[in-house]
PDB file of C-alpha atoms in Angstrom:
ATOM      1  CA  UNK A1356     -40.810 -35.543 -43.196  1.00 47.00           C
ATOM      2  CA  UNK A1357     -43.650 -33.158 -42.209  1.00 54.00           C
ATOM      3  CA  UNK A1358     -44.829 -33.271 -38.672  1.00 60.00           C
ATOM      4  CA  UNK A1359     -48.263 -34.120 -38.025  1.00 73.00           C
ATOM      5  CA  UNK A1360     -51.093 -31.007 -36.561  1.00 74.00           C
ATOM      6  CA  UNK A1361     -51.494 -33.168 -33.194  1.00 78.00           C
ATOM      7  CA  UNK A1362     -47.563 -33.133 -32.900  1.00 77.00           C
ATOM      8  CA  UNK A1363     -47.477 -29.632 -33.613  1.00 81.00           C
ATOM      9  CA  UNK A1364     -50.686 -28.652 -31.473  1.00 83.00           C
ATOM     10  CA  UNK A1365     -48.953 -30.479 -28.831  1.00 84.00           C
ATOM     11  CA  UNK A1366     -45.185 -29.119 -28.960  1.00 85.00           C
ATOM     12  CA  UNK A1367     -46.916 -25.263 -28.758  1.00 87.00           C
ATOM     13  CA  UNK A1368     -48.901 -26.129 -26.138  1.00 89.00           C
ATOM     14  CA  UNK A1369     -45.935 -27.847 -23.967  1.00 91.00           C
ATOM     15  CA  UNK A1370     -44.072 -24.367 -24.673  1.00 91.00           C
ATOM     16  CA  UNK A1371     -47.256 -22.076 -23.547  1.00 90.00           C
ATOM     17  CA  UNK A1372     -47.517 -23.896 -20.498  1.00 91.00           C
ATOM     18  CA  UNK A1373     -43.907 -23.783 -19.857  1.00 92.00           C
ATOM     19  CA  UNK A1374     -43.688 -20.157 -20.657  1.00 90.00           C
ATOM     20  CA  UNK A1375     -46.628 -19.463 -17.825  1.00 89.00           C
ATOM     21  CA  UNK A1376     -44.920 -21.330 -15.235  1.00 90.00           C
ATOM     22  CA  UNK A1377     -41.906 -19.177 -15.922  1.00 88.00           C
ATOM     23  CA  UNK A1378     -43.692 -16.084 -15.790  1.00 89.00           C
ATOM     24  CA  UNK A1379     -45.966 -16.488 -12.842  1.00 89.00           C
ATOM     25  CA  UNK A1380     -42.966 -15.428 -10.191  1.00 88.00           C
ATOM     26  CA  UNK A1381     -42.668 -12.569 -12.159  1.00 89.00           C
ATOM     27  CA  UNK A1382     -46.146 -11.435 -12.578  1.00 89.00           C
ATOM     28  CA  UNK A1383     -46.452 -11.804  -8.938  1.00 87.00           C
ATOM     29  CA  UNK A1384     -43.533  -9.687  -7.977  1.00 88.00           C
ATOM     30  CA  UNK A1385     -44.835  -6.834 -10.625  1.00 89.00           C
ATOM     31  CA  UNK A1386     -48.341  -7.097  -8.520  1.00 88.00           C
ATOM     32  CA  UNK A1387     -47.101  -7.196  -4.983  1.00 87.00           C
ATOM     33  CA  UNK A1388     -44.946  -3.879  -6.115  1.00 87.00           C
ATOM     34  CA  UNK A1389     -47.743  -2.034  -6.517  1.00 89.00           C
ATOM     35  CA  UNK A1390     -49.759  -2.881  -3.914  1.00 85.00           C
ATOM     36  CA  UNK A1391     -50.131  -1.015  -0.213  1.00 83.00           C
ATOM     37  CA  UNK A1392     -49.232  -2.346   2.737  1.00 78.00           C
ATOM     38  CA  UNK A1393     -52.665  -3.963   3.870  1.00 76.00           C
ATOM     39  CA  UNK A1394     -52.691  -5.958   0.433  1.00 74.00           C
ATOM     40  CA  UNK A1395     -49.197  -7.552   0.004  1.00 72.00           C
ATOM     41  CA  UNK A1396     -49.074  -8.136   4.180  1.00 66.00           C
ATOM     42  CA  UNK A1397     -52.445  -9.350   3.910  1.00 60.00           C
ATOM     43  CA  UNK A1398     -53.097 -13.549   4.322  1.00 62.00           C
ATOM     44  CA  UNK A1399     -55.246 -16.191   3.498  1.00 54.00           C
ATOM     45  CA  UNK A1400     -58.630 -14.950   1.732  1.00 53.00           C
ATOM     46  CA  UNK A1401     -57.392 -11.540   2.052  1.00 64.00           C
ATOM     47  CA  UNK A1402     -54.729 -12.243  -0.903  1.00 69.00           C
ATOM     48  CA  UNK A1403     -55.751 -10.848  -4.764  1.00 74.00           C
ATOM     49  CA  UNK A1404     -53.698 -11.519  -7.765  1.00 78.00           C
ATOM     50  CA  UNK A1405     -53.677  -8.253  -8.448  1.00 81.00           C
ATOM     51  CA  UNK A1406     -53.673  -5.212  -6.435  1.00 80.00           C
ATOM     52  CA  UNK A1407     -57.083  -3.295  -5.422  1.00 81.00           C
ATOM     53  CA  UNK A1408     -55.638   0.371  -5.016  1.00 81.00           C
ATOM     54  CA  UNK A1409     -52.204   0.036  -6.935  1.00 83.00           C
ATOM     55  CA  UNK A1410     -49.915   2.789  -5.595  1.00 84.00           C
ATOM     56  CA  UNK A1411     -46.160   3.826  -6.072  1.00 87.00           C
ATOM     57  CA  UNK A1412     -45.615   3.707  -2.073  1.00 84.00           C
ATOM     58  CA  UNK A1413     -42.995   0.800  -2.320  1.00 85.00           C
ATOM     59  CA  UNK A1414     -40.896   2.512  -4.702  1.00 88.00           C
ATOM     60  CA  UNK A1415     -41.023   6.151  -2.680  1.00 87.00           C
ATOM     61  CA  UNK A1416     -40.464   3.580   0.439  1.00 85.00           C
ATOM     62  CA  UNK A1417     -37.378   2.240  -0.627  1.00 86.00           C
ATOM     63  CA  UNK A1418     -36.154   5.538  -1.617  1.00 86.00           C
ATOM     64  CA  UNK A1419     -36.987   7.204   1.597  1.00 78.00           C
ATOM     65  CA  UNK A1420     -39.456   9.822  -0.340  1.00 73.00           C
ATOM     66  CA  UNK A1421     -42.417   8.557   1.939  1.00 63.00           C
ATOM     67  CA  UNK A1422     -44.175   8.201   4.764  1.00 59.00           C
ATOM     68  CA  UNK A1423     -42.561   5.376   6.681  1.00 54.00           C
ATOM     69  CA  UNK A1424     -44.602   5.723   9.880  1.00 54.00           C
ATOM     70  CA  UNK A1425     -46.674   2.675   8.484  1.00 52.00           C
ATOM     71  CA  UNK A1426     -43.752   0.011   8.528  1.00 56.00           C
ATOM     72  CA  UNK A1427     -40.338   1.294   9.231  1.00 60.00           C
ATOM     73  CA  UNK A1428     -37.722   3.923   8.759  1.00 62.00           C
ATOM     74  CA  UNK A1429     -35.187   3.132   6.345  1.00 69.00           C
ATOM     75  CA  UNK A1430     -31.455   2.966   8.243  1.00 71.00           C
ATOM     76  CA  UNK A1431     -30.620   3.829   4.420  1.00 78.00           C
ATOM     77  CA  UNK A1432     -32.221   4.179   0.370  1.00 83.00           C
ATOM     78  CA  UNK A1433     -31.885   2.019  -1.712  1.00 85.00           C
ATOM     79  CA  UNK A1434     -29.640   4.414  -4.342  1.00 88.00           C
ATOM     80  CA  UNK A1435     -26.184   3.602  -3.159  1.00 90.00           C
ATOM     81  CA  UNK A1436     -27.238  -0.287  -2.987  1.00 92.00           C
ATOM     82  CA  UNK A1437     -28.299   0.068  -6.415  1.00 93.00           C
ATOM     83  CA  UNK A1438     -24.540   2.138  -7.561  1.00 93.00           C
ATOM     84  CA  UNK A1439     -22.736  -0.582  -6.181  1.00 93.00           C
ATOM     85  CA  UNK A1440     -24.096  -3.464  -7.946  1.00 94.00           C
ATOM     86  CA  UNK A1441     -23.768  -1.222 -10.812  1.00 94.00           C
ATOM     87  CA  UNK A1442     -20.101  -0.638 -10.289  1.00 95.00           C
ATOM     88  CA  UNK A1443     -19.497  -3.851  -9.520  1.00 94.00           C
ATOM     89  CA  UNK A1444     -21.001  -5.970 -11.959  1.00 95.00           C
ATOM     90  CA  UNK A1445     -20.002  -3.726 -14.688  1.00 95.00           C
ATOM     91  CA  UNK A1446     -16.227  -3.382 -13.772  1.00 96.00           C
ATOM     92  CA  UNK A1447     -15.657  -6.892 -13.065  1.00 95.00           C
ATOM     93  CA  UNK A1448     -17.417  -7.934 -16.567  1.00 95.00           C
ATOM     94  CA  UNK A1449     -14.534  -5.859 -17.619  1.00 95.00           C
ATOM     95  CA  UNK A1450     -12.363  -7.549 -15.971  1.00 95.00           C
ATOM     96  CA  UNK A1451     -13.309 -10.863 -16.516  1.00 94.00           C
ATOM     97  CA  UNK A1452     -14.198 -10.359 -20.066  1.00 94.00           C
ATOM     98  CA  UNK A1453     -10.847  -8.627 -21.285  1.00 93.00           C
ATOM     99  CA  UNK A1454      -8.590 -11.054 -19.048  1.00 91.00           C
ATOM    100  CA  UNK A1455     -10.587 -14.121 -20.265  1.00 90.00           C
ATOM    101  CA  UNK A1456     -10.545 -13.324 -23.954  1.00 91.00           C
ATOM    102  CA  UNK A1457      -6.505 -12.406 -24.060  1.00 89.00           C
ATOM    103  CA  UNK A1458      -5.695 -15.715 -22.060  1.00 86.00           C
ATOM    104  CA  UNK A1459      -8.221 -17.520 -24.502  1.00 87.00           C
ATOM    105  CA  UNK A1460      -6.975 -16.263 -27.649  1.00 87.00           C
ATOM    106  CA  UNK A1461      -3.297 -17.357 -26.475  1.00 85.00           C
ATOM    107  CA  UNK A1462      -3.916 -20.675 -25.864  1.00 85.00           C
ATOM    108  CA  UNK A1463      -6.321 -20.222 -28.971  1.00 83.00           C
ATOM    109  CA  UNK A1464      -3.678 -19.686 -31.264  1.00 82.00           C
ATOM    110  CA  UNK A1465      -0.284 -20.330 -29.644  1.00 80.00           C
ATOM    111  CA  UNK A1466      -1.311 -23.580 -27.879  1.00 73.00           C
ATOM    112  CA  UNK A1467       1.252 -21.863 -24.903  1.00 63.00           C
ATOM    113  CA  UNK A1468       0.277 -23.200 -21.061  1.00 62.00           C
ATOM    114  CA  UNK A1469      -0.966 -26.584 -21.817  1.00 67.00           C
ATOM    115  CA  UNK A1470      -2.232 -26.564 -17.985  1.00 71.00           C
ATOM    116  CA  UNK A1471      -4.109 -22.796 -17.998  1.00 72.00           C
ATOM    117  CA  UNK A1472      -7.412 -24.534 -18.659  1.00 73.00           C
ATOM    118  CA  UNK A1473      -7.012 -26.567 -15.747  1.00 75.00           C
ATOM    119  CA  UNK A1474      -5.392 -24.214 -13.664  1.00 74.00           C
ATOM    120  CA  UNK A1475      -8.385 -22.076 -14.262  1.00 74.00           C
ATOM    121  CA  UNK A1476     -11.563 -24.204 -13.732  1.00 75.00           C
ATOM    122  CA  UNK A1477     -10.338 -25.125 -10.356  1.00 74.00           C
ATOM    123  CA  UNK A1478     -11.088 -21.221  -9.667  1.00 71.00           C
ATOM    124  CA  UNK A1479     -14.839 -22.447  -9.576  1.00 72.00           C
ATOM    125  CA  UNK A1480     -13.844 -26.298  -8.777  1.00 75.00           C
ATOM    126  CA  UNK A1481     -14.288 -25.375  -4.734  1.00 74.00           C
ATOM    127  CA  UNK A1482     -17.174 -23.620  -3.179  1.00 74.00           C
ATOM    128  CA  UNK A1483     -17.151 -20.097  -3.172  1.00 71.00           C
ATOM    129  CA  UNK A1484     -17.148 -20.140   0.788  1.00 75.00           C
ATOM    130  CA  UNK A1485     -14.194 -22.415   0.613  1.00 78.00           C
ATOM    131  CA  UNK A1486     -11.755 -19.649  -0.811  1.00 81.00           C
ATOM    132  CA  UNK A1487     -13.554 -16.664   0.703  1.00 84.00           C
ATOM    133  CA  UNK A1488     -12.519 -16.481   4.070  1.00 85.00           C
ATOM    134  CA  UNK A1489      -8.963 -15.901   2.893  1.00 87.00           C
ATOM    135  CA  UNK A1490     -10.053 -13.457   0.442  1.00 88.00           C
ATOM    136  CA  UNK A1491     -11.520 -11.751   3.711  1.00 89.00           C
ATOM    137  CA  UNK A1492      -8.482 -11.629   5.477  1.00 89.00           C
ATOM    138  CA  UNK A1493      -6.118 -10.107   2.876  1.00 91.00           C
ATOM    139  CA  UNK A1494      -8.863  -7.450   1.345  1.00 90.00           C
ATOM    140  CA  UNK A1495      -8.992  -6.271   5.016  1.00 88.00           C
ATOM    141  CA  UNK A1496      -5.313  -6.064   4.779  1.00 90.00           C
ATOM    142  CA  UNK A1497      -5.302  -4.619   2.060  1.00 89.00           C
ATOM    143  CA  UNK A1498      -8.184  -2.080   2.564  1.00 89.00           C
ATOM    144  CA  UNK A1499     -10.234  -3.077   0.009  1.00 89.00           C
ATOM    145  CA  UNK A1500     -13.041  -4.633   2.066  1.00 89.00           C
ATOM    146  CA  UNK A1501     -16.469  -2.817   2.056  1.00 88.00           C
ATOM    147  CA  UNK A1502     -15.318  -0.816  -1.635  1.00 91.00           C
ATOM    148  CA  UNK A1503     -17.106  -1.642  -4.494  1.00 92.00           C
ATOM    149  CA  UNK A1504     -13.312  -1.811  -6.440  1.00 92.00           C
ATOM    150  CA  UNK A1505     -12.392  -4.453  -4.043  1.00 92.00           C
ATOM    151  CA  UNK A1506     -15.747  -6.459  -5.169  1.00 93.00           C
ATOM    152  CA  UNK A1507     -15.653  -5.465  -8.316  1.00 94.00           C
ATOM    153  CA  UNK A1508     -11.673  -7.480  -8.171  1.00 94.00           C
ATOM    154  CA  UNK A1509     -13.204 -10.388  -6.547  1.00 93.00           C
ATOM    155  CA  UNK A1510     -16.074 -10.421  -9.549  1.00 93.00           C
ATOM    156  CA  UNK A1511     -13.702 -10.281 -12.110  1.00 92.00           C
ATOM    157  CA  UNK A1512     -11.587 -13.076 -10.154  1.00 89.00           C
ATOM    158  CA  UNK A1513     -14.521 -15.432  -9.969  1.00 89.00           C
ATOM    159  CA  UNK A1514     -16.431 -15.797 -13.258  1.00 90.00           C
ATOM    160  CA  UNK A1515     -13.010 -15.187 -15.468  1.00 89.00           C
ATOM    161  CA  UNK A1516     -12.791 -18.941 -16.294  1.00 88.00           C
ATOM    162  CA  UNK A1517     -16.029 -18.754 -17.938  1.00 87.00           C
ATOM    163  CA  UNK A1518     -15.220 -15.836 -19.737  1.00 89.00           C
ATOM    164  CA  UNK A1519     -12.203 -18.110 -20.643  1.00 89.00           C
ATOM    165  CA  UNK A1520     -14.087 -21.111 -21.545  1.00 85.00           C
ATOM    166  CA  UNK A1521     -16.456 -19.410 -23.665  1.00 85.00           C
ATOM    167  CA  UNK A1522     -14.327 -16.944 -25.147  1.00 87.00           C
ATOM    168  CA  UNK A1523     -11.797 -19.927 -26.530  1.00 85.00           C
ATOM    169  CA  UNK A1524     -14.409 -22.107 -27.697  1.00 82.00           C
ATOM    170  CA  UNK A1525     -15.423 -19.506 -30.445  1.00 83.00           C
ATOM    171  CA  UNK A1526     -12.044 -18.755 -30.822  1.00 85.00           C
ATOM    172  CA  UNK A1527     -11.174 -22.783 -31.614  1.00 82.00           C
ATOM    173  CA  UNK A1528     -13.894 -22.063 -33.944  1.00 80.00           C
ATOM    174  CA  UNK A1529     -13.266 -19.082 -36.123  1.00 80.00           C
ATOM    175  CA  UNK A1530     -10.747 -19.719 -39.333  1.00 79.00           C
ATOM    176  CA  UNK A1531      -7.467 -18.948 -39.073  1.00 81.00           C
ATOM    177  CA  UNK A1532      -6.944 -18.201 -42.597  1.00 83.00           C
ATOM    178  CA  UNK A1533      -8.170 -14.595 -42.134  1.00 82.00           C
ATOM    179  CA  UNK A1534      -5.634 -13.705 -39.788  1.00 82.00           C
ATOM    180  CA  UNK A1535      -3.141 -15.617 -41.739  1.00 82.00           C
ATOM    181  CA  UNK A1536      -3.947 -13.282 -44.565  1.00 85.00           C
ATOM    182  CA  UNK A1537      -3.562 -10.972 -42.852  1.00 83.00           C
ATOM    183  CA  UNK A1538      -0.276 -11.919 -41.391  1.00 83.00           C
ATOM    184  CA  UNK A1539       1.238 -12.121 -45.104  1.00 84.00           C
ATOM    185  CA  UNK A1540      -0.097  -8.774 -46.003  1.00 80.00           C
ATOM    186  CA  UNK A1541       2.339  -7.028 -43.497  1.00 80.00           C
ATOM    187  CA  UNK A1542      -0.056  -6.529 -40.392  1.00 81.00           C
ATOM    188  CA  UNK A1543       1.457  -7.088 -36.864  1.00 82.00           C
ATOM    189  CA  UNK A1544      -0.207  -9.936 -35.197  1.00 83.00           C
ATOM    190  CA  UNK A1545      -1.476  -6.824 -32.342  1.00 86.00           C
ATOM    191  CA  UNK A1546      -3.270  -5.021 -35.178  1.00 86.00           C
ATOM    192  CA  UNK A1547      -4.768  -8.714 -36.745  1.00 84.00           C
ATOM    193  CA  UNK A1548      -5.535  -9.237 -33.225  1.00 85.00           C
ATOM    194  CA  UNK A1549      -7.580  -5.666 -32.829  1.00 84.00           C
ATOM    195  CA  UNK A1550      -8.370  -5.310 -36.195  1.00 85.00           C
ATOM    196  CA  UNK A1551      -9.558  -7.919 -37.512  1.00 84.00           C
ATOM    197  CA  UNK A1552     -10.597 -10.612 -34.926  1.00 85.00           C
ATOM    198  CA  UNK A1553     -12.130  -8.876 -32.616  1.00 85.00           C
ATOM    199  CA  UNK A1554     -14.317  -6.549 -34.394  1.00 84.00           C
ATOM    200  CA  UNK A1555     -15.378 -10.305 -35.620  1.00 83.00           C
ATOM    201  CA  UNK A1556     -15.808 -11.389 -32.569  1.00 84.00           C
ATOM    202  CA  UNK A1557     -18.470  -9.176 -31.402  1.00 82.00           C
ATOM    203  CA  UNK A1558     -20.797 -11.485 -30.970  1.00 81.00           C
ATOM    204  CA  UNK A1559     -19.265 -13.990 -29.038  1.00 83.00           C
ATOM    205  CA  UNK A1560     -17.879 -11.053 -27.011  1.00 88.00           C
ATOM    206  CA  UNK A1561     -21.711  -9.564 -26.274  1.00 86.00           C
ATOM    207  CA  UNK A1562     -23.465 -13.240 -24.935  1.00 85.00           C
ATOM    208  CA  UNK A1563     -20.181 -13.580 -23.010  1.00 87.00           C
ATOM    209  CA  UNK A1564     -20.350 -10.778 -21.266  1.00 90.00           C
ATOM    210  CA  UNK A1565     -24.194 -10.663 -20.701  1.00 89.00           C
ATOM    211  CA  UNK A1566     -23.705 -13.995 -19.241  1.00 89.00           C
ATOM    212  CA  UNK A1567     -20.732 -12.727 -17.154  1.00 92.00           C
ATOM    213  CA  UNK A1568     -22.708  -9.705 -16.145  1.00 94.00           C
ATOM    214  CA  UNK A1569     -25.555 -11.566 -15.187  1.00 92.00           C
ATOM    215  CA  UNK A1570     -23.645 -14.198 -12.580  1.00 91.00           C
ATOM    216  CA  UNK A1571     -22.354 -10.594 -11.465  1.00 93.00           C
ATOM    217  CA  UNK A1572     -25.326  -8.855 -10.703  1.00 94.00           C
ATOM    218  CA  UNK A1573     -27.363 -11.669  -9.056  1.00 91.00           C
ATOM    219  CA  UNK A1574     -24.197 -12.535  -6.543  1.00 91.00           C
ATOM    220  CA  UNK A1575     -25.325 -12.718  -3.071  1.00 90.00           C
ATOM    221  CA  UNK A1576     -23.091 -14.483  -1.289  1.00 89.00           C
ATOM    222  CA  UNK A1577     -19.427 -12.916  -1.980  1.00 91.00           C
ATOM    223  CA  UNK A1578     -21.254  -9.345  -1.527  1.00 91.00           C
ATOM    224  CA  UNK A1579     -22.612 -10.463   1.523  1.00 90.00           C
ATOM    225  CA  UNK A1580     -18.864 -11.509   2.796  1.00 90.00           C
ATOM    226  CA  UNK A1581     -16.559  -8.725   1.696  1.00 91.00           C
ATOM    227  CA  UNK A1582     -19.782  -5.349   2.299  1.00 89.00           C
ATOM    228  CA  UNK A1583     -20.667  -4.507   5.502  1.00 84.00           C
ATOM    229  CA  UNK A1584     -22.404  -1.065   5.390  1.00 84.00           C
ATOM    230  CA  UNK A1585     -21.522   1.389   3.022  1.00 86.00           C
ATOM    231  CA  UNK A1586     -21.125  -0.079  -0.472  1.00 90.00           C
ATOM    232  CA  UNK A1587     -23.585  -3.329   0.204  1.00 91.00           C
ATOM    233  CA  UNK A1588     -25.451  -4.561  -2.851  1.00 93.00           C
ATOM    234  CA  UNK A1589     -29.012  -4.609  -4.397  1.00 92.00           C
ATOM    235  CA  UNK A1590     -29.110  -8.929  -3.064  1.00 92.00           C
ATOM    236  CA  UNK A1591     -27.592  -8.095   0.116  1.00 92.00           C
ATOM    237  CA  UNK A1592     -29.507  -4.866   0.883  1.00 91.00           C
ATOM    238  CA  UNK A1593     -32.991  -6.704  -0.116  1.00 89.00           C
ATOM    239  CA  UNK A1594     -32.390  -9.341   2.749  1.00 86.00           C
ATOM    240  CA  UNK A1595     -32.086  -6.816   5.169  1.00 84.00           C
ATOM    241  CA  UNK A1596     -35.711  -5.590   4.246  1.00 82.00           C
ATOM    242  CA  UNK A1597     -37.897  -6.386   6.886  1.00 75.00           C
ATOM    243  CA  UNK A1598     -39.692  -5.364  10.004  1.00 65.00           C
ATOM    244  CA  UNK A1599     -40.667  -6.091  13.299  1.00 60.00           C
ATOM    245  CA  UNK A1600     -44.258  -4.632  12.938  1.00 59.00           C
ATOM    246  CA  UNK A1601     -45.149  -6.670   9.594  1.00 59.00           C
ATOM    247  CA  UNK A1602     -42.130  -8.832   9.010  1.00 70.00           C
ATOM    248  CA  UNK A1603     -40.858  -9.367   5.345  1.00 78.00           C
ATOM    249  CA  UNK A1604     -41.568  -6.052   3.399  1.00 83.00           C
ATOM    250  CA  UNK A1605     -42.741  -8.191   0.492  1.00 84.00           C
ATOM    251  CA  UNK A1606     -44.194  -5.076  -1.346  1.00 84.00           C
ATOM    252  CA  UNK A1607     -40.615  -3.076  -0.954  1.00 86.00           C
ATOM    253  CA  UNK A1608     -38.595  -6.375  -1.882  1.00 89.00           C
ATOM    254  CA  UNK A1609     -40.668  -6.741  -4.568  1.00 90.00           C
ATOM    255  CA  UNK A1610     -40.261  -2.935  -6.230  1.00 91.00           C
ATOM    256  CA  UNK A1611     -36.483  -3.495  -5.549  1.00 91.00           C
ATOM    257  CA  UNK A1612     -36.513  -6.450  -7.414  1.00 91.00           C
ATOM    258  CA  UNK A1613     -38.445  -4.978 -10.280  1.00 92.00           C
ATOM    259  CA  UNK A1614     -35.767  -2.019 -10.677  1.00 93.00           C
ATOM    260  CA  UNK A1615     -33.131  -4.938 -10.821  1.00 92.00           C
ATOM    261  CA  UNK A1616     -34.957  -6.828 -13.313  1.00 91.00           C
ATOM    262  CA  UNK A1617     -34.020  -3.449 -15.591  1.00 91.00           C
ATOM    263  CA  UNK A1618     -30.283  -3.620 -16.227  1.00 91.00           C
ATOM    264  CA  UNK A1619     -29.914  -7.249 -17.450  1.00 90.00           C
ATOM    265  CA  UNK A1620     -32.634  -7.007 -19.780  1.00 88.00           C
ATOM    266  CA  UNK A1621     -31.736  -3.258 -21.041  1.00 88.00           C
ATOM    267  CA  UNK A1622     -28.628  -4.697 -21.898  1.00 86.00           C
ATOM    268  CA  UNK A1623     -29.862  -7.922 -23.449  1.00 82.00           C
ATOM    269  CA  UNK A1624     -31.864  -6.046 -25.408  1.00 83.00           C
ATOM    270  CA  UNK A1625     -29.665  -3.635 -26.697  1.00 81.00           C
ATOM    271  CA  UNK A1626     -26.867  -6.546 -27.806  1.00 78.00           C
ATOM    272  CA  UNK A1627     -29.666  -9.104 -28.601  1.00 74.00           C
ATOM    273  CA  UNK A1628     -28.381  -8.876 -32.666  1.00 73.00           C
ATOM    274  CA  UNK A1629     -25.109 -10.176 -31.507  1.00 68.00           C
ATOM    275  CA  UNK A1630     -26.671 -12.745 -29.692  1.00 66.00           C
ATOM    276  CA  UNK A1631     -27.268 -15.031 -32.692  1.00 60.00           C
ATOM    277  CA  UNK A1632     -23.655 -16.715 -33.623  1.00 54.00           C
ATOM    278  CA  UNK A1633     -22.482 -17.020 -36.860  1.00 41.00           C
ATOM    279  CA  UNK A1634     -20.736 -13.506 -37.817  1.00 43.00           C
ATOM    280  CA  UNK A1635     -17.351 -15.376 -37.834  1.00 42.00           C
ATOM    281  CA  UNK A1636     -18.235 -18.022 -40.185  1.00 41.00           C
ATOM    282  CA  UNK A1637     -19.822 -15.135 -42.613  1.00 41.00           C
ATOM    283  CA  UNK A1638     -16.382 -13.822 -43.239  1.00 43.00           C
ATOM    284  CA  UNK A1639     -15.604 -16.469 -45.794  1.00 43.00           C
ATOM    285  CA  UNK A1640     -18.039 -15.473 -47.687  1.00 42.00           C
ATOM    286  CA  UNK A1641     -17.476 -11.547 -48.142  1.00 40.00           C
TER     287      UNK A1641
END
């Protein structure tokens, strides 16, 4: 049945609105990174949407390539805060992601460990906080405390049941006839496995690990625990912005956060046409 023009005037105008309320937080951090010091410390009256003299100061501040005599001197840039979430978040996707989608294809396809779901989700079943004192004490033992490897682990530790979950529910989904052809042809069930279902599982594999990356990248918490100084990340080294003389360096949080804004949506962007599921299915067709 067709949908009436007041239903339809109505369901685009529920999705504008939503779409401004989701992009005001965002507009305002991309104004208050471009604006000096007397606009974004400014109160009251004194406050514009957008910035009267835009300037790049914020992102020379937090890269120690200004003049800091206006707020404070940076104990450190913001370059090595930036390497480690990069390191970290992209080697425990890895992790997660290639862990995840072995044990899900196993249970997948074998139906072996009846009890790894389970035994899994109570990974995420406690708080965080819960396990990570422990986690403290042995990566200190171990040395790996204040390394972006030893996060990195922890990463790959932590959001590996949903690259599990997600990674076995497309599996439970794709035909098995393929690889059973496959299987009768002569091929290995290694080579069907690399071969065949996962170049076919490409898309499932790209929106799991976006998603994987993402929970990685935005961590605060566990980064906060297991850094201390030299490998601290972007979350954890934007807290720590502030000074005495104007208090929250809105204008340098706000740059920082516009640089991490870049690496989640680079790479959504460049995986978005594996973002649409379906490709399995499509193989019947061929």
């Amino acid at each position: 049945m067709k949908k009436s023009i007041p239903f339809e005037v109505f369901r685009y105008a529920m999705i504008a609105l939503a779409l401004v309320v989701a992009l005001i937080p965002i507009a305002w951090m991309a104004s208050m990174a471009f604006k000096p010091v007397g606009e974004w410390s400014a109160t009251g009256a004194d406050l514009t949407w957008w910035p009267k003299h835009p300037t790049l100061f914020n992102f020379n501040f937090i890269f120690g390539q200004s003049d800091t005599s206006l707020i404070v001197a940076l104990e450190k840039t913001a370059a090595k805060p930036i390497l480690a979430s990069l390191l970290s978040s992209i080697f425990g996707t890895l992790i997660a992601i290639s862990a995840g989608t072995a044990a899900a294809y196993g249970l997948s396809r074998f139906g072996a460990g009846k009890n790894l779901p389970l035994a899994l989700i109570q990974l995420r079943i406690f708080p965080p906080m819960a396990v990570m004192i422990p986690v403290m004490i042995m990566w200190a033992f171990l040395r790996l405390n204040d390394t972006w490897f030893g996060l990195a682990l922890v990463y790959g530790i932590v959001t590996l049941p949903f690259a599990f979950w997600l990674m076995k529910t497309f599996f439970d989904d794709m035909p098995r006839e393929i690889e059973e052809a496959a299987l009768v042809e002569g091929c290995s069930r290694w080579r069907v496995f690399t071969r065949i279902t996962l170049p076919m599982m490409r898309a499932p594999l790209a929106s799991a690990a976006l998603f994987v990356f993402i929970m990685n990248w935005s961590d605060y918490l566990i980064a906060l625990l297991l850094t201390s100084r030299e490998w601290v990340t972007i979350p954890v080294y934007m807290a720590s912005l502030s000074s005495s003389m104007t208090g929250q360096l809105y204008g340098a949080k706000a740059a920082l956060g516009l640089i991490a804004a870049i690496p989640p949506l680079v790479l959504g962007i460049a995986i978005q046409k594996h973002l649409v599921r379906g490709l399995t299915f499509g193989a019947l067709k061929q």
